[in-house]
Coordinates of C-alpha atoms in Angstrom, one line a residue:
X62 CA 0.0 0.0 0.0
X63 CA 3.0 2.2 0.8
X64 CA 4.4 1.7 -2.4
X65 CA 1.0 2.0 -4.2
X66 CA 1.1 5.9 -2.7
X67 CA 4.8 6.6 -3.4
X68 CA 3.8 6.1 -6.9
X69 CA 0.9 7.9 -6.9
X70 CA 2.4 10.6 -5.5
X71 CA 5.3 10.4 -8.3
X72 CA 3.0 10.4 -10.8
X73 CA 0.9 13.1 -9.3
X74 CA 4.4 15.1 -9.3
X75 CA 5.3 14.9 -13.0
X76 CA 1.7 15.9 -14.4
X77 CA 1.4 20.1 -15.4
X78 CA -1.0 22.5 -13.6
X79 CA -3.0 21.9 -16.3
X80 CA -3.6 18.2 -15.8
X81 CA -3.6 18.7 -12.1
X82 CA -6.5 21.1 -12.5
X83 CA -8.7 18.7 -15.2
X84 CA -7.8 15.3 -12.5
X85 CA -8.9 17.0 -9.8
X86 CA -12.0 18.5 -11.6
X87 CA -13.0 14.8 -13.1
X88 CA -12.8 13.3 -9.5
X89 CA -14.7 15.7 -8.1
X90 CA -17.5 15.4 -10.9
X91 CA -17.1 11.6 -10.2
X92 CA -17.8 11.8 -6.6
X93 CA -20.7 14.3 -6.7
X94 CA -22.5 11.8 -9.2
X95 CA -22.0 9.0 -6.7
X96 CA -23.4 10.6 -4.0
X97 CA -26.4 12.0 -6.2
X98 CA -27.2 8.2 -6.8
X99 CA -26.5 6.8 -3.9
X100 CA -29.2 9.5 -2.4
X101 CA -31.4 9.3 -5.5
X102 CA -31.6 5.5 -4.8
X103 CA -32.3 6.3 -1.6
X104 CA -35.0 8.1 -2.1
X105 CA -38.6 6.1 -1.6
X106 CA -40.6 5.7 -4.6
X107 CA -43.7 8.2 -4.8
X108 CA -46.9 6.9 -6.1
X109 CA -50.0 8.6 -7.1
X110 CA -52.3 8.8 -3.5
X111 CA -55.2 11.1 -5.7
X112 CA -55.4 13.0 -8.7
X113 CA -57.9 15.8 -10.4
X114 CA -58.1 17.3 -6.3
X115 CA -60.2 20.5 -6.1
X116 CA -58.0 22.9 -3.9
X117 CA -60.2 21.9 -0.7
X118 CA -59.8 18.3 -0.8
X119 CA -56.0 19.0 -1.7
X120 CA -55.8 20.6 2.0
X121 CA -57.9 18.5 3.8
X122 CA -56.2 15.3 2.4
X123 CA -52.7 17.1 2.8
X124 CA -53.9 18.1 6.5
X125 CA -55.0 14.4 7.4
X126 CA -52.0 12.7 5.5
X127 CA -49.5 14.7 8.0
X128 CA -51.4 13.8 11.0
X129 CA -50.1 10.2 10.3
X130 CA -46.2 11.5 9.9
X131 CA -46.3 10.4 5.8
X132 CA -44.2 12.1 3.3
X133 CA -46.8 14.0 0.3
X134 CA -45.1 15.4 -2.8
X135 CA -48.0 17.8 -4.9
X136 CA -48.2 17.3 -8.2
X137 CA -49.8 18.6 -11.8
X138 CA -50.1 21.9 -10.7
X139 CA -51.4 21.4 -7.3
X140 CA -53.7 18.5 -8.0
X141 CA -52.3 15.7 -7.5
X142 CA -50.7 14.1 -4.6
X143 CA -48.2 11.5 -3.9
X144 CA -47.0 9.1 -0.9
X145 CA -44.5 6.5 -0.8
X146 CA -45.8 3.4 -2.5
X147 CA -45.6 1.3 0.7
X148 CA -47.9 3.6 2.2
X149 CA -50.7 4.0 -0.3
X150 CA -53.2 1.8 0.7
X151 CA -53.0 2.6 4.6
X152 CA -53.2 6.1 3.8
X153 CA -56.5 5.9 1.6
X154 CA -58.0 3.4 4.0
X155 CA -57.0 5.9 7.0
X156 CA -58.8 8.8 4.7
X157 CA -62.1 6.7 3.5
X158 CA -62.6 6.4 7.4
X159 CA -62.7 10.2 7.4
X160 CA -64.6 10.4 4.2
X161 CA -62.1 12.1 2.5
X162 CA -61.8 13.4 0.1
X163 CA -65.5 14.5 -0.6
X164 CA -64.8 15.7 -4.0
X165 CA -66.7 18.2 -5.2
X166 CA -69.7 18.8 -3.3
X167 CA -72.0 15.8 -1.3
X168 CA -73.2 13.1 -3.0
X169 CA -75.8 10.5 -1.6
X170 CA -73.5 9.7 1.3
X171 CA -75.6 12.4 3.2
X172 CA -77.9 10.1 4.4
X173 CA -75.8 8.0 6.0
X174 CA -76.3 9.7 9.1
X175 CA -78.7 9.0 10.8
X176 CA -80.7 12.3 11.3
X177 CA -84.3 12.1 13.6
X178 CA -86.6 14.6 13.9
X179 CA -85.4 16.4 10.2
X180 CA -88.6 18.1 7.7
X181 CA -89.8 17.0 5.1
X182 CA -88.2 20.2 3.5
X183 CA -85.3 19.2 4.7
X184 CA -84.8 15.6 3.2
X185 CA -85.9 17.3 0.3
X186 CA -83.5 19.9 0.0
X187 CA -80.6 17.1 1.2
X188 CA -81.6 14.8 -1.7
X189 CA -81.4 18.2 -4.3
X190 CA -78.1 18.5 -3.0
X191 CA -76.8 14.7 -3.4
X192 CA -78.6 14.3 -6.6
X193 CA -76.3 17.4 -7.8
X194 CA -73.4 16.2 -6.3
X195 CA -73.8 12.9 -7.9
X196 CA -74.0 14.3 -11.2
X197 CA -70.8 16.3 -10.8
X198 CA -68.7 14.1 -9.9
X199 CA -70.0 11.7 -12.9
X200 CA -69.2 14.9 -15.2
X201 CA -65.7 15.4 -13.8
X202 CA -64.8 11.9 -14.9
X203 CA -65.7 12.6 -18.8
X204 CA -62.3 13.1 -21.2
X205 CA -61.5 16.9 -21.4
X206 CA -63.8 18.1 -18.8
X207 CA -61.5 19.3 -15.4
X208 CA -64.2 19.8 -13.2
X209 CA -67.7 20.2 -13.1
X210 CA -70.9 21.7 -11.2
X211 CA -75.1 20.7 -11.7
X212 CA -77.8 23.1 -10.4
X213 CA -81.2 21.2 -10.4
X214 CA -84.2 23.2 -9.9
X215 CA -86.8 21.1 -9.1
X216 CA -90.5 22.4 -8.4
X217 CA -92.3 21.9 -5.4
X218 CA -95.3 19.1 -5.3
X219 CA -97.9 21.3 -4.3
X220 CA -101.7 20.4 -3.5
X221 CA -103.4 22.6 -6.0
X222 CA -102.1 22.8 -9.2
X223 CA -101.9 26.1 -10.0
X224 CA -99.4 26.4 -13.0
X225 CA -99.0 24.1 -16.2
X226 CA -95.7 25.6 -17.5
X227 CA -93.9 25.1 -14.3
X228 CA -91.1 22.0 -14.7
X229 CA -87.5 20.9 -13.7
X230 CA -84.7 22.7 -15.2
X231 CA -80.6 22.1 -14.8
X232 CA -77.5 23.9 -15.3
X233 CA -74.0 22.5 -15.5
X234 CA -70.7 24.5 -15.4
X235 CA -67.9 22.6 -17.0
X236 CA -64.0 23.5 -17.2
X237 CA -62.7 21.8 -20.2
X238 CA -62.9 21.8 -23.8
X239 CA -65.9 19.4 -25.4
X240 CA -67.3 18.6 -28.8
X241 CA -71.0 19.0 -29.6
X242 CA -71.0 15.1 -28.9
X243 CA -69.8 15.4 -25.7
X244 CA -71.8 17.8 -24.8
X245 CA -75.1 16.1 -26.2
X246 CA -74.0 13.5 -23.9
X247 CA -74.3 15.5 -20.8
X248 CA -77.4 16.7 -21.3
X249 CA -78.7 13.8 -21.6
X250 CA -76.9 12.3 -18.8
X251 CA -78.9 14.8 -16.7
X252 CA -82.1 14.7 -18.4
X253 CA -82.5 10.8 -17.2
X254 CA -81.2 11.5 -14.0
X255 CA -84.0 14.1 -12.9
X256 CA -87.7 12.8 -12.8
X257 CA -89.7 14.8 -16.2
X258 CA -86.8 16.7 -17.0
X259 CA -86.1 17.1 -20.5
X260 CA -82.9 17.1 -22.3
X261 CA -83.9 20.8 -24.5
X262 CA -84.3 22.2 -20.2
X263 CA -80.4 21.8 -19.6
X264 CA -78.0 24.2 -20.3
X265 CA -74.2 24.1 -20.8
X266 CA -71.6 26.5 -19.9
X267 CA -68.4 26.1 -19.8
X268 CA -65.3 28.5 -17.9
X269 CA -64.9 31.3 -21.2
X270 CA -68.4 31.9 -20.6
X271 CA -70.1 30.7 -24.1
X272 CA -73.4 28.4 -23.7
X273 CA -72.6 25.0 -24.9
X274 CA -76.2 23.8 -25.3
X275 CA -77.3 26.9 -27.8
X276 CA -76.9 25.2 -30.8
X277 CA -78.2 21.9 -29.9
X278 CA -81.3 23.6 -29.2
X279 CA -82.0 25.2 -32.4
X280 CA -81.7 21.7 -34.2
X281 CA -83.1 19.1 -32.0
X282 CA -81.6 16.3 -34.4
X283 CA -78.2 17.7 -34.5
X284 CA -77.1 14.3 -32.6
X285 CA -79.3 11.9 -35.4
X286 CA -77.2 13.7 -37.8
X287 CA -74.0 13.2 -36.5
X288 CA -74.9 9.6 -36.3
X289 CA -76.0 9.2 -39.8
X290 CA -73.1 11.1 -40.7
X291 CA -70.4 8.2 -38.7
X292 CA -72.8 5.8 -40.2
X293 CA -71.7 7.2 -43.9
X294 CA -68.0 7.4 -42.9
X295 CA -68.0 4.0 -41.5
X296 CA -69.9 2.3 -45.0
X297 CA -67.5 4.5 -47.3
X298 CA -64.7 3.7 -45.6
X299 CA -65.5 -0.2 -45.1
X300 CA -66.2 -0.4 -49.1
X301 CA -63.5 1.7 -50.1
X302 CA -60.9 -0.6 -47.8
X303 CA -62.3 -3.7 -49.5
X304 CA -62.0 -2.8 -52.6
X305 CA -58.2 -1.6 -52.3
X306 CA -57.3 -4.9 -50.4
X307 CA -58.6 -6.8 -53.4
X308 CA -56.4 -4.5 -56.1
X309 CA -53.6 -4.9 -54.1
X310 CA -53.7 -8.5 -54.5
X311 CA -54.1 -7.8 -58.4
X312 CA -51.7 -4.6 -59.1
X313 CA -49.4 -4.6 -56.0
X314 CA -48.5 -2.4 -53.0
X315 CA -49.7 1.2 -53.6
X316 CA -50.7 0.7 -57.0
X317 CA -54.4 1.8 -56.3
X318 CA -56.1 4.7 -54.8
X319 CA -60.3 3.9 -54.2
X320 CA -62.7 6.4 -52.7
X321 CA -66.2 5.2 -52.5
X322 CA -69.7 7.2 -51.9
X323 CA -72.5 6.2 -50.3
X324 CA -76.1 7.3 -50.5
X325 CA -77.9 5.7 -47.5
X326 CA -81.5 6.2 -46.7
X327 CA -82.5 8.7 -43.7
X328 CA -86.5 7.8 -43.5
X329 CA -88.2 5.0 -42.1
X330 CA -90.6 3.3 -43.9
X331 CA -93.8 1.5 -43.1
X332 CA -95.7 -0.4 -46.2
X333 CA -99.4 -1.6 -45.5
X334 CA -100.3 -4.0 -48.6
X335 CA -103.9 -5.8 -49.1
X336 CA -104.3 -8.2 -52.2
X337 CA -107.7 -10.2 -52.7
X338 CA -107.8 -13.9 -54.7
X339 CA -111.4 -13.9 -56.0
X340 CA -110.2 -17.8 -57.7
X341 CA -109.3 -18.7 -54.1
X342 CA -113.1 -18.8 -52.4
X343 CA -114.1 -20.5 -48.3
X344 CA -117.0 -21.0 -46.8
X345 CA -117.3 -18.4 -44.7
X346 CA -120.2 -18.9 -42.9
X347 CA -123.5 -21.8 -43.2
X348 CA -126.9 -21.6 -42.0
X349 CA -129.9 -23.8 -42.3
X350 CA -133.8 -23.3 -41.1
X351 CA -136.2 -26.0 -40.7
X352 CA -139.7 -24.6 -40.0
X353 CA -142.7 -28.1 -39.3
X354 CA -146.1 -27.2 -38.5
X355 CA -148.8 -29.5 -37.2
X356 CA -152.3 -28.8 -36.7
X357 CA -155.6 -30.7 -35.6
X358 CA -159.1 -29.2 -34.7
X359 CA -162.4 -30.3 -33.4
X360 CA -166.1 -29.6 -32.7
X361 CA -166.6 -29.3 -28.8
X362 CA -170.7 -28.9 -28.8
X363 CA -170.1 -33.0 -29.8
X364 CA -168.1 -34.2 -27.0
X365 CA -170.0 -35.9 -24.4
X366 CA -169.6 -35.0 -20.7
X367 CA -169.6 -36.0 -17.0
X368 CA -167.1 -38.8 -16.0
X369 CA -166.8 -40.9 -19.0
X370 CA -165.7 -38.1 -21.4
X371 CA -162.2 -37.6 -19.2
X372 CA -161.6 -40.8 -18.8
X373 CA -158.7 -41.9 -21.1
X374 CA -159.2 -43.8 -23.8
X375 CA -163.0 -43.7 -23.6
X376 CA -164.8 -43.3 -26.0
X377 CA -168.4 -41.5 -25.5
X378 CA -169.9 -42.7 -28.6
X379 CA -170.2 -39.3 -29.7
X380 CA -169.5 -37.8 -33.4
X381 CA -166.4 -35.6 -34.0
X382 CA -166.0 -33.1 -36.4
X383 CA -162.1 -32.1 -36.4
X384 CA -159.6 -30.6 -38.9
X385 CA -155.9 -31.9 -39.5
X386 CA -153.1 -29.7 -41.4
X387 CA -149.2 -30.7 -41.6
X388 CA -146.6 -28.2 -42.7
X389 CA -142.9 -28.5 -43.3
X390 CA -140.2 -25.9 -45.2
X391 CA -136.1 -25.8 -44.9
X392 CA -133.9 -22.8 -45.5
X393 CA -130.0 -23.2 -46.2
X394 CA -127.8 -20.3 -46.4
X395 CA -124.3 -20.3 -47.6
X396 CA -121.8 -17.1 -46.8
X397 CA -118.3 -17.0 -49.0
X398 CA -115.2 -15.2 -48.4
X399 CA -113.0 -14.0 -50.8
X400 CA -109.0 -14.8 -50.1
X401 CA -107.0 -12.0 -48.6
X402 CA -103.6 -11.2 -48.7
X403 CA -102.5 -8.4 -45.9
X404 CA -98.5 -7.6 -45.6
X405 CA -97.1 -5.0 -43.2
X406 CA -93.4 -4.3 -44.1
X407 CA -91.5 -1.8 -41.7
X408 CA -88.4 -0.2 -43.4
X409 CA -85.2 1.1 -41.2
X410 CA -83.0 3.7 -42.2
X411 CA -79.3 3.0 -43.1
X412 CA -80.2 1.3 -46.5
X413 CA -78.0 1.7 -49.4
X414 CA -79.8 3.8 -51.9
X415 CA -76.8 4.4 -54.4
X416 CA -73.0 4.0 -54.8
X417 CA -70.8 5.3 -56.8
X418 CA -66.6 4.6 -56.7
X419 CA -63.9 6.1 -58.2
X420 CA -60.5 3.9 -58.5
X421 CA -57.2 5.0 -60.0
X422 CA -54.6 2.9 -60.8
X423 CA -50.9 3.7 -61.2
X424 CA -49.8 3.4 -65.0
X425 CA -46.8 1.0 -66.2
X426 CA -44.2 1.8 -68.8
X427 CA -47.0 0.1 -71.3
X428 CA -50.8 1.5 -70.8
X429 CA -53.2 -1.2 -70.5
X430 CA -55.4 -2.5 -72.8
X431 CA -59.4 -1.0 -72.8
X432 CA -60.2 -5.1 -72.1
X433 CA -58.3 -4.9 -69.1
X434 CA -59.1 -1.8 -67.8
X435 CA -63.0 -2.7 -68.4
X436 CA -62.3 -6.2 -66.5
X437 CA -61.2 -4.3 -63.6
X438 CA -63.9 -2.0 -63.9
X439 CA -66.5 -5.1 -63.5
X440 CA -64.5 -6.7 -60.4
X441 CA -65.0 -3.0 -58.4
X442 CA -68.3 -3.1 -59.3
X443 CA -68.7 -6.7 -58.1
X444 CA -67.0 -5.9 -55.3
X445 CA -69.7 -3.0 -54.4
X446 CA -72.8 -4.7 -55.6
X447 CA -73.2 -2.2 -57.8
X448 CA -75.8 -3.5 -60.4
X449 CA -76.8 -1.2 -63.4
X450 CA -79.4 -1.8 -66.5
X451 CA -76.2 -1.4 -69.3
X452 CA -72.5 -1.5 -69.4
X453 CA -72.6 2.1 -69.6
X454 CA -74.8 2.6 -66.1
X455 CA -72.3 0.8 -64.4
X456 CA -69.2 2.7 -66.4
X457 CA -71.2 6.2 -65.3
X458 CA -71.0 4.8 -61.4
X459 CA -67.8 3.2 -61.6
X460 CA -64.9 5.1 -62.9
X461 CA -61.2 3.6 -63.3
X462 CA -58.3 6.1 -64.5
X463 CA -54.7 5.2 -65.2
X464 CA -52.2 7.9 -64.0
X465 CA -48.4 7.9 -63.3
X466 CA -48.3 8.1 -59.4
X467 CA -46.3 10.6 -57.7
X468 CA -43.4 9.1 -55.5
X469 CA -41.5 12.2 -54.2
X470 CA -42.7 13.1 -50.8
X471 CA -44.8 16.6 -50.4
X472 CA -42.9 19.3 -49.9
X473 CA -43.6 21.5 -46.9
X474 CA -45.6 24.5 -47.5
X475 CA -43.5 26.8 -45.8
X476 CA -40.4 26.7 -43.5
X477 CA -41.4 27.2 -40.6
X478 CA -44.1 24.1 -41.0
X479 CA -40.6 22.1 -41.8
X480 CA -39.1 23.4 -39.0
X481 CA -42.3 22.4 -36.7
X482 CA -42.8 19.1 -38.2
X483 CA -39.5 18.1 -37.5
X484 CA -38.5 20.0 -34.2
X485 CA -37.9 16.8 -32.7
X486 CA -35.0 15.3 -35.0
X487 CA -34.1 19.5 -34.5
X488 CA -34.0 19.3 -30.8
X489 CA -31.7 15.4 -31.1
X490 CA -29.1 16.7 -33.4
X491 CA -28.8 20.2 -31.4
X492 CA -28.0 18.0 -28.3
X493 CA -25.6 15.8 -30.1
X494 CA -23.6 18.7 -31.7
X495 CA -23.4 20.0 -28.4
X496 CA -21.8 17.0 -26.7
X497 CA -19.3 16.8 -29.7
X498 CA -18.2 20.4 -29.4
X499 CA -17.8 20.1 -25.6
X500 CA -15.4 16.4 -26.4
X501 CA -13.7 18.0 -28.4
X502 CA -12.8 21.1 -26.8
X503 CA -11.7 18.9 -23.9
X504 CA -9.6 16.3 -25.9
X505 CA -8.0 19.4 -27.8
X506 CA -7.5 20.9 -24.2
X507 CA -5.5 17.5 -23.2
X508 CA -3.4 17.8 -26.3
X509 CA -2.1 21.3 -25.6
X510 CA -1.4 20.2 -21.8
X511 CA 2.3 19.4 -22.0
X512 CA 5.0 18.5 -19.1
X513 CA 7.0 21.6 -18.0
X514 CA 10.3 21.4 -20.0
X515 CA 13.3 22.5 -17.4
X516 CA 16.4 23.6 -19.6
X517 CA 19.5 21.0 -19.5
X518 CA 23.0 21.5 -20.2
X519 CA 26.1 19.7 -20.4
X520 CA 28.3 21.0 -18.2
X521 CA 32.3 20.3 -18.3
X522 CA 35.3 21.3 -15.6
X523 CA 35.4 25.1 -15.4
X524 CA 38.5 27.4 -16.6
X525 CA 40.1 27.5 -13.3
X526 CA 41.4 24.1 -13.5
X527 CA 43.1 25.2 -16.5
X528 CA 41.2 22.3 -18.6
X529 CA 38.3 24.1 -19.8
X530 CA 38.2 27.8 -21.9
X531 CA 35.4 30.2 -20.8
X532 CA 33.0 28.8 -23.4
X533 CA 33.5 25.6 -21.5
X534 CA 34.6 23.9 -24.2
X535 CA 38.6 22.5 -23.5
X536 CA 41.0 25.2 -24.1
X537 CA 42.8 24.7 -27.6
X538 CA 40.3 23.1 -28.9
X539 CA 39.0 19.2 -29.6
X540 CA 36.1 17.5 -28.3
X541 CA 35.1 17.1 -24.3
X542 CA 37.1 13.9 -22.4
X543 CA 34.9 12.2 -20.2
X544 CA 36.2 12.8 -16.9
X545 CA 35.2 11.0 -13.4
X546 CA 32.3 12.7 -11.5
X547 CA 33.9 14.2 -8.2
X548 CA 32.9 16.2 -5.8
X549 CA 34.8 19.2 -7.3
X550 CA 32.7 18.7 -10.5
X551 CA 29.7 18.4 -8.5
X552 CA 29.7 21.5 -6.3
X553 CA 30.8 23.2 -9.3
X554 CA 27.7 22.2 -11.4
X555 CA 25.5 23.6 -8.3
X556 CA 27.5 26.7 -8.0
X557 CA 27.0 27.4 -11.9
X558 CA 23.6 25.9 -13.0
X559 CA 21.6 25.2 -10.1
X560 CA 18.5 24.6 -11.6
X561 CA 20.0 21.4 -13.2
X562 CA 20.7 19.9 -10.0
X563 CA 16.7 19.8 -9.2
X564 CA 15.7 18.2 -13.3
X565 CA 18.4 15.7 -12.5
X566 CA 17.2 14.5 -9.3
X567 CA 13.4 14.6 -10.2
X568 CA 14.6 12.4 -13.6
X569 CA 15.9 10.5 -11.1
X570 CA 13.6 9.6 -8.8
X571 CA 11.3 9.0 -11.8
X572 CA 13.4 6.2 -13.1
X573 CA 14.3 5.0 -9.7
X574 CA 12.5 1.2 -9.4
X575 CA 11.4 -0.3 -6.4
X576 CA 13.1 -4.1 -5.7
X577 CA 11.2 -7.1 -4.7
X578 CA 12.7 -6.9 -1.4
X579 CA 11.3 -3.3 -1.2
X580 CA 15.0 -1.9 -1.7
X581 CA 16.2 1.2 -3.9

């Protein structure tokens, strides 16, 4: 280990101010990272507690959160919240037993309480406000809405009726941006929630102070339009995709171009139909009338009297005079009915009335033959279920055109879209020119660092031992002798060129090895 520092340290002493400075600067950078990990991984691991706050459940859920000694970070601009992730469920079980946070306003967890001895105004009143909290927070959860508040005005159920134009109205204040679809939605999310409230009674208003709900008012069936409109889209869409699939197979990859319109029917149809057979004839009805009639007279001044003439069978020996008539006729009645034929047909909306297509088809070197083209023509049309009287009908709705495609990509319209479009790849490069220019500056920076050179020179005996001229070159000329070093020659070279003395040594300790034994 001793050793280990010695050369460190020599090492440490042969290196320029320069190198010194950039070292020392690199370890430093070094060590401040490590401990800016070692505290980042330290750090516990936040995770969302609640999120979309109102600024009073942010303090009350911030107020109960400390009470329990947890850390809370605030997020998205002061609505959002976040505990350690160990402590996430604790905290929103510790929280729910508080009931918070309420969100925005009460909803039907008002009459959880137990409350004796309350008016009937009261409950009333309590249930306006859950119902209206309710609805908020339902409203708060659509996509682009931030929050949300419903005023229901409900009229009182009163004895005598004293007013027909009196009914439930609502108002909701959003903070968001919506579509008319979206906001359709809403009103109609209210509308069913309120007993004989209708969705024309609710207006919309959102945070810039324009009335969402205008519009939608002054054309009742602006949603049934939008829907027959995606309807359209969809169909056109679907057919047109087919159809390209298919000429892909035939012509290749992005040979084909198809755009298909649809005519689809709007009305609802109902068809009553009656058709009478009069071949096809039933008995309908039979009826038959049998009329007998029976009748016998007699003379009474000739029937005897007393006991004998009412005794059965007895005969008084006097002479009848009686008159006998029998009568019998039969009626028969047949009743017909002609055969009916009644057919009720009901007819939805959404039908395909007409279609038309138009293809183009990217051209070769050679154009294609009329045949060919035609061929294709019929395969689209097939493809539709396009059905016309002639060739020509189905030419007039089907229409195929060779062109030369364009492969070259669109240029931009101007250049600051092109610098927009891209300021992504922009914003890449800028970051990796910087890091090159700063490497470079530093590697250029190493390569101008250099040693510090220290001055040497040969030094021989001096003049006074008669040996050496004042140049210090021999006196009368020729080349040095290598002498001996004394300690004449020695004290001489300190007295003359000091500054050599300190190079030499520091070469010297440079070179200077360390044995295995740990000797010099």
């Amino acid at each position: 280990m001793k050793s280990l520092l010695q050369q460190l340290r020599q090492i440490w002493s042969q290196l320029g101010l320069n190198q010194r400075v950039t070292i020392s600067v690199a370890a430093l950078a070094v060590f401040a990272g490590m401990i800016a990990l070692l505290m980042w991984s330290q750090r516990p691991q936040m995770q969302l507690l609640y999120g979309r706050l109102s600024q009073k459940d942010v303090a009350a859920v911030m107020s109960a959160v400390q009470e329990l000694g947890v850390k809370t970070d605030v997020g998205a601009n002061g609505t959002a919240l976040y505990v350690p992730s160990d402590q996430v469920h604790k905290v929103r079980m510790h929280l729910a037993s508080k009931g918070i946070p309420s969100g925005e306003g009460v909803g039907f967890e008002i009459f959880d309480r137990n409350n004796f001895g309350v008016s009937d105004f009261i409950q009333r009143t309590n249930y306006n406000r859950a119902l209206q909290g309710e609805l908020s927070r339902t409203i708060a959860q659509l996509q682009g809405v931030r929050a949300a508040r419903v005023l229901v005005v409900v009229p009182d159920n009163r004895l005598i009726f004293t007013d027909g134009k009196t009914k439930p109205t609502a108002s909701v204040f959003i903070e968001g941006s919506l579509n008319p679809e979206q906001v359709n939605s809403i009103r109609f999310l209210v509308a069913n929630s309120v007993e004989s409230l209708k969705a024309d009674d609710v207006a919309v208003v959102d945070n810039r102070g324009q009335v969402l709900t205008e519009g939608l008012k002054e054309d009742p069936a602006l949603g049934t339009a939008s829907s027959q409109m995606r309807l359209r889209r969809n169909m056109e869409d679907y057919l047109g995709q087919k159809v390209e699939s298919m000429l892909t197979k035939v012509l290749g990859p992005g040979k084909s171009v198809v755009r298909v319109s649809a005519e689809l029917e709007t009305e609802s149809t109902t068809r009553s139909e009656e058709k009478y057979d009069p071949e096809g004839q039933v008995v309908r009805s039979e009826t038959s009338t049998d009329d007998t009639t029976v009748t016998n007279e007699s003379d009474a001044s000739s029937q005897p009297v007393g006991a004998t003439a009412n005794t059965p069978g007895a005969d008084a020996g006097g002479k009848g005079n009686g008159k006998m008539s029998d009568q019998k006729k039969v009626n028969k009645t047949l009743s017909y009915e002609i055969n009916k034929v009644t057919t009720n047909s009901v007819k939805a909306p959404g039908s395909v009335s007409r279609l038309t297509a138009a293809v183009f088809i990217a051209a070769d070197d050679k154009p294609r033959e009329a045949a060919k083209l035609e061929s294709l023509r019929k395969m689209v049309a097939n493809a539709l279920g396009v059905k016309g009287a002639t060739d020509q009908d189905i030419a007039r709705m089907v229409t195929i055109e060779e062109i030369q495609f364009s492969d070259s990509p669109k240029e931009p319209q101007s250049i600051f879209d092109s610098l927009t479009r891209n300021a992504g790849i922009w914003g890449d490069a800028a970051s990796v020119l910087v890091a090159l220019i700063l490497f470079g500056a530093f590697v250029r920076m190493l390569r101008k660092t250099k040693p510090d050179e220290i001055p040497m020179e040969m030094l021989y005996p001096s003049a006074e031992s008669g040996a050496l001229g004042e140049d210090g070159m021999p006196a009368g000329g020729g080349a040095p002798q290598e002498q001996g070093v004394t300690v004449d020659l020695i004290n001489d070279m300190i007295r003359r060129k000091p500054q050599n003395v300190g190079a030499a040594l520091k070469n010297w300790m440079g070179k200077n090895e360390v044995t295995p034994d740990g000797q010099n």
